[in-house]
Coordinates of C-alpha atoms in Angstrom, one line a residue:
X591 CA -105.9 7.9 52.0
X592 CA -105.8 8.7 55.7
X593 CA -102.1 9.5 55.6
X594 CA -102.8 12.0 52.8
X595 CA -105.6 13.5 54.6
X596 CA -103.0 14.2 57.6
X597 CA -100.5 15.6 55.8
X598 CA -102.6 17.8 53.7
X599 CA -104.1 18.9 57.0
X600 CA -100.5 19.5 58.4
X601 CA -99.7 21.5 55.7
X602 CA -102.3 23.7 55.7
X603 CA -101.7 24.2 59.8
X604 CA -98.2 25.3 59.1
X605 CA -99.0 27.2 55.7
X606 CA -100.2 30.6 54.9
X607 CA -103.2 30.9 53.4
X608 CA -104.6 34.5 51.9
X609 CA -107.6 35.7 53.0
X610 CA -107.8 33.5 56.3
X611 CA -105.6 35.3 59.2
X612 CA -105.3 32.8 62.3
X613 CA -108.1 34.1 64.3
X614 CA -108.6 33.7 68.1
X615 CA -112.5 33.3 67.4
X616 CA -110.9 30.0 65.1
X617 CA -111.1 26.9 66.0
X618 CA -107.7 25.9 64.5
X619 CA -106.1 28.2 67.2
X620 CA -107.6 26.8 69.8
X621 CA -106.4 23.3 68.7
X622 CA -102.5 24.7 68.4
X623 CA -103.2 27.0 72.1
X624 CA -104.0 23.1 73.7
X625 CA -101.0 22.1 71.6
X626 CA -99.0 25.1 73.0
X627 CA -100.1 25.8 76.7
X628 CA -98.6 22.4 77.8
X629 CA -94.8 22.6 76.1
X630 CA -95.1 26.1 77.6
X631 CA -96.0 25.0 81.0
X632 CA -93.2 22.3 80.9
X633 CA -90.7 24.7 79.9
X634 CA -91.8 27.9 82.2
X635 CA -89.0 26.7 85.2
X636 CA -86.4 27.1 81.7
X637 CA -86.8 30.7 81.1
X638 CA -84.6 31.2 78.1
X639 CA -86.4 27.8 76.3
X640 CA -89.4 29.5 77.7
X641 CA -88.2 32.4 75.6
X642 CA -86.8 30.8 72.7
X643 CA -90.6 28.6 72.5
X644 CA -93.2 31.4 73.1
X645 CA -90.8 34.0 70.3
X646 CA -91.0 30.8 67.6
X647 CA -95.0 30.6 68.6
X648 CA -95.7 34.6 68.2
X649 CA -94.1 34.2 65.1
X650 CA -95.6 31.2 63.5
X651 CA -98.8 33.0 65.0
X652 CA -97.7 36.7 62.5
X653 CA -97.0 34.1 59.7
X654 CA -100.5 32.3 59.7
X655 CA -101.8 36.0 60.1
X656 CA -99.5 38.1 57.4
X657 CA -97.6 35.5 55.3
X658 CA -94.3 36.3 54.1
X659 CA -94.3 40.0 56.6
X660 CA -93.4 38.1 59.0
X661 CA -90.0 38.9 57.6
X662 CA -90.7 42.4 58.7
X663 CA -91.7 41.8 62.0
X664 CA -88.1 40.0 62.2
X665 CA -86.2 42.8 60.4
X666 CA -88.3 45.3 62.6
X667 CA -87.2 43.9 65.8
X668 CA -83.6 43.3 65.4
X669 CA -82.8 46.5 63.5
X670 CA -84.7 48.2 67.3
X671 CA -83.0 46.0 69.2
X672 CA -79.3 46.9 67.8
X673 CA -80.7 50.4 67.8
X674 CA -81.6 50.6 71.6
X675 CA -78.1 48.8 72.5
X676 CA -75.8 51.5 70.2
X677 CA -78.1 54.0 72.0
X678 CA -77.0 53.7 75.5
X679 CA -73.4 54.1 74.6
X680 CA -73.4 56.8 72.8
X681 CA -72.2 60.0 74.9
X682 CA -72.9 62.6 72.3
X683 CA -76.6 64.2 72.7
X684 CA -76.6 65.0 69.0
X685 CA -75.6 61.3 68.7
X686 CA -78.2 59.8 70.5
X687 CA -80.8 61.7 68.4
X688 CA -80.0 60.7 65.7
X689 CA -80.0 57.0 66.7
X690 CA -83.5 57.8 67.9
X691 CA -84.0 59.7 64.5
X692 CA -83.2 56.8 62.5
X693 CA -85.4 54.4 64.6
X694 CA -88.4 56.2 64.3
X695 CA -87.8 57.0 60.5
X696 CA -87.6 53.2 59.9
X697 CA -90.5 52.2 61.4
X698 CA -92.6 55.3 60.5
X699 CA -91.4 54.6 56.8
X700 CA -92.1 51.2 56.8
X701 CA -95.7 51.8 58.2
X702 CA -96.1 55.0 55.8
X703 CA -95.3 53.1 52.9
X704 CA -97.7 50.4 53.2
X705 CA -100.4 51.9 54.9
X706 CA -100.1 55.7 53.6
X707 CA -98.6 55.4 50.4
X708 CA -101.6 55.5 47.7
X709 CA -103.5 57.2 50.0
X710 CA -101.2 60.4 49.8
X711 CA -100.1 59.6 45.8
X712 CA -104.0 59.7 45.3
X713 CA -104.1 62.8 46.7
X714 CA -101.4 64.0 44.8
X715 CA -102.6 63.2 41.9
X716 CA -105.8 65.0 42.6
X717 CA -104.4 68.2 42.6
X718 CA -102.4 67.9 39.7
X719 CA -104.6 66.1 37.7
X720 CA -102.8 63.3 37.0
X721 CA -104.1 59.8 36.0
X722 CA -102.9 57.5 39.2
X723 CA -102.8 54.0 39.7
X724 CA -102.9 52.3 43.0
X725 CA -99.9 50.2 43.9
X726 CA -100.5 47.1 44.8
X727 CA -100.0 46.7 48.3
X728 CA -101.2 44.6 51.1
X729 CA -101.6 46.0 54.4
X730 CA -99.4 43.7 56.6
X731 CA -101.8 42.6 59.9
X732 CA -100.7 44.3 62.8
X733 CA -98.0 46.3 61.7
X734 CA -99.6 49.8 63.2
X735 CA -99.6 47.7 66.8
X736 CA -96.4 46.7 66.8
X737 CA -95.0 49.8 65.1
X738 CA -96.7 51.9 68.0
X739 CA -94.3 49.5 70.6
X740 CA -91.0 49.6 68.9
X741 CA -91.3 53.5 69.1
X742 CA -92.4 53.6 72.7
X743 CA -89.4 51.2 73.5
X744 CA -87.0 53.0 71.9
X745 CA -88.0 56.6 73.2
X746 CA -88.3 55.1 76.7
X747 CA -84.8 53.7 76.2
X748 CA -83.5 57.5 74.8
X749 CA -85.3 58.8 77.9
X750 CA -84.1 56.5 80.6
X751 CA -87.4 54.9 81.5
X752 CA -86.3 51.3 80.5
X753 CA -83.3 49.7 79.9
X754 CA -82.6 48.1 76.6
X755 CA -82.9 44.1 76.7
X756 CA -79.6 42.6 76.7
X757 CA -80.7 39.9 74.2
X758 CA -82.7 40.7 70.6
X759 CA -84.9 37.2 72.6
X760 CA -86.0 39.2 74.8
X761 CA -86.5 42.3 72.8
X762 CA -88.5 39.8 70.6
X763 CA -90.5 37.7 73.2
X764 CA -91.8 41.6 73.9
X765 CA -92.8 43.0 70.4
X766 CA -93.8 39.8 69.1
X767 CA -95.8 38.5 72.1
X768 CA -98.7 36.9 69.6
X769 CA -101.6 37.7 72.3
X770 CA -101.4 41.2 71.8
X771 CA -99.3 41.0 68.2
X772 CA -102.3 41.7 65.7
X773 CA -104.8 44.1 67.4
X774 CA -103.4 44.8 70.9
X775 CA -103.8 46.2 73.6
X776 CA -100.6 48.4 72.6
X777 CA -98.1 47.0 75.4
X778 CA -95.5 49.1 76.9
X779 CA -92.1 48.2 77.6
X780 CA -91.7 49.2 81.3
X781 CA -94.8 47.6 81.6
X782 CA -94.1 44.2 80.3
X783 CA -90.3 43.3 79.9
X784 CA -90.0 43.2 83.8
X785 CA -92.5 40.5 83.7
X786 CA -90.5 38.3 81.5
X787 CA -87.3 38.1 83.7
X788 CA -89.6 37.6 86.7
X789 CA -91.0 34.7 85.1
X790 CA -94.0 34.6 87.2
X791 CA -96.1 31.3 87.1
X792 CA -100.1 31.9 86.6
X793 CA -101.8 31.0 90.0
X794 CA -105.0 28.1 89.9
X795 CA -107.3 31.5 89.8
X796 CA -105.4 33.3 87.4
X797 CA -105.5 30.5 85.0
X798 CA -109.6 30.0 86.0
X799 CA -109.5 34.3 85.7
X800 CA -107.9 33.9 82.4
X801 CA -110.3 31.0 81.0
X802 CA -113.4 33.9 82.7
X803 CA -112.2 36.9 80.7
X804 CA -111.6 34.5 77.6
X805 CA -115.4 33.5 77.3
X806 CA -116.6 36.6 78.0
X807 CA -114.5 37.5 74.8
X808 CA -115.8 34.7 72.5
X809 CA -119.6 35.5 74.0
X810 CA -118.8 39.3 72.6
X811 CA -117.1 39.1 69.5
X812 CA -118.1 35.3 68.4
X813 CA -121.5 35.2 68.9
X814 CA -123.0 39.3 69.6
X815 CA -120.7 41.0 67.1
X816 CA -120.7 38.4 64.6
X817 CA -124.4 37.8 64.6
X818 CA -125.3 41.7 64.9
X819 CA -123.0 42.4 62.3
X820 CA -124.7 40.8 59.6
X821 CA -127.3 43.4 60.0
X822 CA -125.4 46.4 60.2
X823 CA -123.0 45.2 56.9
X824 CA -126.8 45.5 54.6
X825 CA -127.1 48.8 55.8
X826 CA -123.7 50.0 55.1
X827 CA -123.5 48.7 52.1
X828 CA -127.0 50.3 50.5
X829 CA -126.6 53.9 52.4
X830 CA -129.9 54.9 50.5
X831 CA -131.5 51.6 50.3
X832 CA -133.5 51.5 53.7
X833 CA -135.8 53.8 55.1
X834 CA -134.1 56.1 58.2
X835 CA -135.7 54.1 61.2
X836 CA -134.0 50.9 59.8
X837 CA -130.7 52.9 59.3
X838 CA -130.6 54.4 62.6
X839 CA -130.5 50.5 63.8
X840 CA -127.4 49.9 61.7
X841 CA -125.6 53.1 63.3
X842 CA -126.5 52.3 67.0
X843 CA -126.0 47.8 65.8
X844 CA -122.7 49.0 64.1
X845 CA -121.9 51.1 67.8
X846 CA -122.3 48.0 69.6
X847 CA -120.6 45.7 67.4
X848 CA -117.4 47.3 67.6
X849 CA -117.1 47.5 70.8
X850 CA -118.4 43.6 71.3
X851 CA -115.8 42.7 68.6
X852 CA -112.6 44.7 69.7
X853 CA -113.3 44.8 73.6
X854 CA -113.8 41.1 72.9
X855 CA -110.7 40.6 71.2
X856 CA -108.8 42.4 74.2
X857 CA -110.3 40.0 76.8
X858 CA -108.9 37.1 74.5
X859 CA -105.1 38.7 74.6
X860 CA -105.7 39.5 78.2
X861 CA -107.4 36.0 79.1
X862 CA -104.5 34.1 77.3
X863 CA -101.5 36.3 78.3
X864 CA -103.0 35.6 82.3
X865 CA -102.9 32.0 81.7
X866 CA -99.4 32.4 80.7
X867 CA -98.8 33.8 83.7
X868 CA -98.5 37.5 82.1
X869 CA -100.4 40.7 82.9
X870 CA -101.6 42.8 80.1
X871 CA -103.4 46.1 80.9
X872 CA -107.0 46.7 81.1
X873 CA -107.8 47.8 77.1
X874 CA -111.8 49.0 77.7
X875 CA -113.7 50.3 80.6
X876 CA -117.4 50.5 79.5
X877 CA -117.0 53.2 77.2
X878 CA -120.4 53.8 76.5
X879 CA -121.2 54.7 80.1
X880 CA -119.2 57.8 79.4
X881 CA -120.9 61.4 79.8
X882 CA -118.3 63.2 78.3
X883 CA -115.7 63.1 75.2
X884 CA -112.7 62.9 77.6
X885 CA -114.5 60.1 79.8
X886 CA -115.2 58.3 76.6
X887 CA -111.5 58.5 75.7
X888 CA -110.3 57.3 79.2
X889 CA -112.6 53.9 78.6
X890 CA -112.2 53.2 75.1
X891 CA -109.0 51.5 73.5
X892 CA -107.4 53.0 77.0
X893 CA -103.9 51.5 75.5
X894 CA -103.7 53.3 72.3
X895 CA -105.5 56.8 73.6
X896 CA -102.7 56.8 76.9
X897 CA -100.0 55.8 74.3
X898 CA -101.2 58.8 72.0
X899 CA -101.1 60.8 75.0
X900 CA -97.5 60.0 76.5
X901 CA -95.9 60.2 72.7
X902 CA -97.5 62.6 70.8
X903 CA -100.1 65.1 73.2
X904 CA -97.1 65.4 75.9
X905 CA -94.5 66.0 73.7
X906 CA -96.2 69.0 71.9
X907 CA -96.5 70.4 75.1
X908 CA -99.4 68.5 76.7
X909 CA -101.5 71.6 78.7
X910 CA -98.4 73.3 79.8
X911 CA -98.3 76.0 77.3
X912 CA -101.6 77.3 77.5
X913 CA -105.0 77.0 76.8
X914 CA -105.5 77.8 73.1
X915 CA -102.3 75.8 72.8
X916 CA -104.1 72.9 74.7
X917 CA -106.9 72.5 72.1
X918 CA -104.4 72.7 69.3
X919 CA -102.5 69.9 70.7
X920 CA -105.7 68.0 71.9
X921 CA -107.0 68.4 67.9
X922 CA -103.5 67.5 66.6
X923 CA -103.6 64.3 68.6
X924 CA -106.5 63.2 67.9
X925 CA -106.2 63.6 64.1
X926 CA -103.1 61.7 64.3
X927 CA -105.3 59.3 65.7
X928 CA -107.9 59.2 63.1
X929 CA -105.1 58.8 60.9
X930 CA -103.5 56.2 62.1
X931 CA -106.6 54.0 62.4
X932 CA -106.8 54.2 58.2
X933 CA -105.3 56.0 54.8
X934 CA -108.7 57.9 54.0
X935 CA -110.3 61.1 54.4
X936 CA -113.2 59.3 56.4
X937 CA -110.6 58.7 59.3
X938 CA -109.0 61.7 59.1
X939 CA -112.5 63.1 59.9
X940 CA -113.4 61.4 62.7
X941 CA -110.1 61.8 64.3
X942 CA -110.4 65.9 63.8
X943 CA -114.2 65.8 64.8
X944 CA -113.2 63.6 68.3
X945 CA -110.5 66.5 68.6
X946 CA -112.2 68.9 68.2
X947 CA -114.6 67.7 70.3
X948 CA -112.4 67.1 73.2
X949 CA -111.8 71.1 73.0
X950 CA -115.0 71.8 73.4
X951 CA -115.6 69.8 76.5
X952 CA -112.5 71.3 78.1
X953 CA -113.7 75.1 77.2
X954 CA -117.2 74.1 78.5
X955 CA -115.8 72.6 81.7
X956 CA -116.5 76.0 83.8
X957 CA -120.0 76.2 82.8
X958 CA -121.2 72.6 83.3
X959 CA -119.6 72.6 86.2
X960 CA -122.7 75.1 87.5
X961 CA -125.3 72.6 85.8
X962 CA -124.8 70.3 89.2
X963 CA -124.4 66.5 89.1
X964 CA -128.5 66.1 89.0
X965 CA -130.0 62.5 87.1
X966 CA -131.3 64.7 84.4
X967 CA -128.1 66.6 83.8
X968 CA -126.2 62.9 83.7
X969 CA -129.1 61.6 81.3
X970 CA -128.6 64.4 78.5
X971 CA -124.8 64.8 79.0
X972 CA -124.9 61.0 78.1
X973 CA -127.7 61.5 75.5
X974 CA -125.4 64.0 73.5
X975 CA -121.6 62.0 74.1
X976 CA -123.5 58.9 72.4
X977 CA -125.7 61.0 69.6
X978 CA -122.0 62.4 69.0
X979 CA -120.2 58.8 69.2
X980 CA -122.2 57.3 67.2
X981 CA -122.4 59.6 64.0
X982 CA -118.8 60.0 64.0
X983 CA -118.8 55.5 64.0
X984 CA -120.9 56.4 60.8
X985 CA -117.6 57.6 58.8
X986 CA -116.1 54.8 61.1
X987 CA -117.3 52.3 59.2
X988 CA -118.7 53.7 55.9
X989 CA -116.9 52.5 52.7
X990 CA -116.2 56.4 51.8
X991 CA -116.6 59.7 53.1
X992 CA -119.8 60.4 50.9
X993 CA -121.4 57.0 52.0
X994 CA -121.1 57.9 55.2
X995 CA -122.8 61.5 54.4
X996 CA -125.6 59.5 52.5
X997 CA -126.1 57.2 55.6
X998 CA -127.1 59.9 57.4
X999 CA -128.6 62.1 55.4
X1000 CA -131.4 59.0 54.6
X1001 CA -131.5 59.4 58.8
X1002 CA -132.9 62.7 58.1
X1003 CA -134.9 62.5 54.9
X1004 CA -136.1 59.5 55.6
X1005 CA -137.1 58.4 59.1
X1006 CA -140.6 56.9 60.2
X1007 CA -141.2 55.3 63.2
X1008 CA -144.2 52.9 61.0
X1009 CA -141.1 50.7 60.4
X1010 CA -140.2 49.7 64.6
X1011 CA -143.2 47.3 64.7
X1012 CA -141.9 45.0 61.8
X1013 CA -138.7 45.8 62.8
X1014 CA -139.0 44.4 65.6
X1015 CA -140.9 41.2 64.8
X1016 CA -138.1 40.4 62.2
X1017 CA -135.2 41.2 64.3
X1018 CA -136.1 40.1 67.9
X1019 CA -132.8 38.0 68.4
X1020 CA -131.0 41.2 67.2
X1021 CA -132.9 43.3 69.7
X1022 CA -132.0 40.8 72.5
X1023 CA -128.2 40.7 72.0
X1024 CA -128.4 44.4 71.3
X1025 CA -130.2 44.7 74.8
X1026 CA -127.8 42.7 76.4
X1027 CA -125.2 44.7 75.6
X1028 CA -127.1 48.2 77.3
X1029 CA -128.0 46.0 80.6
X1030 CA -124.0 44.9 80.7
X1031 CA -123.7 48.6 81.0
X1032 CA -126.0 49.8 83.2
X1033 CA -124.6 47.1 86.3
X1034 CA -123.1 48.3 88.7
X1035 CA -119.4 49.3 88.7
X1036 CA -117.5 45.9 90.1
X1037 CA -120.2 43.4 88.9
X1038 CA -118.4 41.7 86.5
X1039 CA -115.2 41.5 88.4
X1040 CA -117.8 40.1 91.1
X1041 CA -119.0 37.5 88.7
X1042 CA -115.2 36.7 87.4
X1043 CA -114.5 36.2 91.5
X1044 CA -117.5 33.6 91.4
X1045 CA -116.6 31.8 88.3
X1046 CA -112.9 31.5 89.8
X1047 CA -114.8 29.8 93.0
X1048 CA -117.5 27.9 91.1
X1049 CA -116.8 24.1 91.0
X1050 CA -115.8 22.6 88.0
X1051 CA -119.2 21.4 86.5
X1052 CA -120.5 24.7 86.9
X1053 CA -117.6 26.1 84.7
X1054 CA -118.1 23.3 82.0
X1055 CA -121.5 23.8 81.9
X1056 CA -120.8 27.1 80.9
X1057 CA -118.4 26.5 78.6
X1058 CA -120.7 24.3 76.4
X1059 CA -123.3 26.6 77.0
X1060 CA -121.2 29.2 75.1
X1061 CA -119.8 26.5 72.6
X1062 CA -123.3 25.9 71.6
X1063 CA -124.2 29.4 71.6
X1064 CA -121.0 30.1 68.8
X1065 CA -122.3 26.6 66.7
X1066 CA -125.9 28.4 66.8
X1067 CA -125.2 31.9 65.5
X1068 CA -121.8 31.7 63.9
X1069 CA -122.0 33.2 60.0
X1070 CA -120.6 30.7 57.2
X1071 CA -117.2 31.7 57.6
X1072 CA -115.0 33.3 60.8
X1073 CA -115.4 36.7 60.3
X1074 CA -112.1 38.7 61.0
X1075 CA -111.9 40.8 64.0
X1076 CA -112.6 44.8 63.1
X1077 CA -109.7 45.8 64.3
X1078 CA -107.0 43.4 62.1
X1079 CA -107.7 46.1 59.4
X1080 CA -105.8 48.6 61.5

């Protein structure tokens, strides 16, 4: 009976099962990491079994996430990697475009088709009045991450900023590297594929550094945005059915849940790639610090808005071509943005409203400017980049564009303050994580690093005590079942 128990246990480790992605916040990953980090360690002096070990991992890691897609991860990277090797010897310019051409049109099509395709038949259909039926597709996990790297690679190859890997291994270990495979951050090639031939090994603080940033991830997304979130889902899914006071506690809950859950996530990638001796870039900066729409942008997701920036804002012509031209391409970037983050009208919103946005702050630059830098000028510059945040989160993480209208419109209609009192008495743990979340802003710039610094030189019962600590705090609060990262759906 015990032998049967084991392998129905091994089976389901090396299976796919729908509906339950491999999840960093799981504790079946964790298990397989332990299982992992010390086959990794003994191979590191190897580099190519390094190679050959970690690109089997990230993709065993894609299959218990997406299934059978990992066959498109595969396909993806070998049709790039030829791709990027026929592109540096070809002389013709014509040639080489179209090498590029065909690159991007594969891996746009792929992504269009899977992510775009009802959306725009819907649409379609709409106009002409025709009766359509969604196809049945499945969204495979990570595909808009790893789509957004194989076309910075191959335009940095065109352009001369990298050279293309001289093994598809390589190419591979790179686009399939499973810390940042499902949800980032977005990593760039010039960045990263240097650090594989160097072959660095992770220092005794680097490790201790990685094992910081990776409970400061679970503390975010494991037990705040999991526990917050069970709030904020009643409220979203009953636009009408709570008075406004209650649903303005959803909109700012669901504000700080997404940042807890995907800035969490990204410490996880970055905590586990450090331990593995690799450096991934900083993903969030305190976003909600920000006074301003461009400052906001420059903290939050910082890999996919300076990705957005070097491939699509630069190449319409960035701020070189004028300044009504500048807010077009500031709008047009953005609203790619919006719509790359989902296929619905919602999306395309925000995106267009964070543009548009971004064009007003710039045409209002010369006459803030003469407002000074006083503590009540910072106070309602803040006051109206959150008010503005925050609504646009609304059609974020509504279920449709008129939800999202409904939401808050019962703001409006319906708001009484006679409901904070009982609020509050019902939801005091809420309150707490959700104030513990605005103090971890308000710090001072460095403190965290500070406190990472000090966990690295704590001694060793210090750090386990901290570690259970956080253990017990997941056991405590954790819902019935891992809830998926936010960001997985992108």
């Amino acid at each position: 009976m015990d032998v049967n128990n084991l392998l129905l246990n091994l089976k389901d480790i090396f299976t796919y099962t729908e509906g339950q992605p491999m999840l960093f916040s799981s504790g079946t990953f964790w298990v397989l990491f332990l299982v992992f980090i010390p086959v990794y360690s003994l191979l590191k002096r190897r580099l190519w079994q390094m190679i050959v070990f970690v690109v089997a991992f990230s993709f065993y890691f894609y299959y218990k996430s997406s299934g059978v897609f990992v066959v498109l991860l595969f396909a993806t990277s070998l049709f790039d990697w030829l791709l990027s090797r026929l592109l540096v010897r070809l002389k013709s310019v014509t040639a080489r475009k179209l090498c590029v051409a065909c690159s991007l049109a594969a891996s746009l099509g792929i992504l269009g088709y899977f992510k775009y395709a009802n959306f725009f038949m819907w649409n379609i259909s709409a106009m002409v009045g025709a009766n359509f039926q969604p196809l049945d597709l499945i969204l495979p996990v990570g595909i808009s991450f790893y789509t957004f790297q194989s076309i910075s690679y191959i335009v940095d190859v065109y352009k001369g900023r990298v050279a293309p890997t001289r093994t598809w291994l390589e190419y591979a270990f790179f686009l399939s590297f499973f810390p940042a495979l499902v949800a980032g951050p977005i990593v760039r090639a010039d960045y990263f594929l240097p650090q594989i031939r160097e072959n660095r090994h992770a220092t005794r603080d680097e490790v201790y550094m990685g094992f910081w940033l990776i409970i400061l991830g679970v503390v975010k997304k494991a037990i705040i945005a999991d526990y917050i979130a069970q709030y904020n889902d009643l409220i979203f899914q009953s636009p009408t059915g709570y008075s406004g006071f209650e649903t303005v506690m959803g909109i700012i809950g669901y504000t700080m849940q997404i940042y807890c859950d995907f800035s969490g996530y990204s410490d996880m990638a970055i905590g586990i790639a450090l331990i593995m001796g690799f450096r991934l870039a900083q993903n969030f900066n305190f976003p909600y610090k920000s006074q301003n729409l461009t400052d906001f942008w420059r903290r939050w997701h910082i890999s996919l808005s300076t990705w957005l920036r070097d491939y699509i804002y630069i190449p319409l012509g960035g701020n070189r071509k004028g300044t009504r031209r500048t807010y077009i391409n500031n709008f047009a970037t953005m609203l790619i943005g919006g719509l790359w983050h989902g296929a619905a009208w919602r999306f395309v919103f925000w995106g267009a409203m964070h543009g548009a946005g971004l064009a007003v702050h710039k045409a209002s630059k010369p006459y803030l400017g003469r407002l000074g830098d006083s503590w009540p000028v910072k106070a309602l510059s803040w006051l109206i980049t959150m008010t503005f945040v925050m609504i646009l989160w609304v059609f974020f993480r509504a279920e449709s564009f008129g939800d999202a209208v409904a939401v808050l419109g019962n703001v409006v209609t319906n708001f009484d303050l006679a409901y904070a009192v009982p609020f509050a008495s019902a939801r005091m743990l809420w309150l707490i994580l959700m104030l513990v979340i605005v103090v971890s802003h308000c710090l001072p710039g460095g403190f965290w690093q500070r406190m990472g610094i000090r966990w690295v030189q704590s001694p060793w019962i210090v750090k386990l005590i901290v570690f259970l600590l956080v253990v017990q705090g997941v056991i405590e609060l954790r819902s019935e079942s891992v809830m998926p990262f936010i960001y997985f759906n992108f």
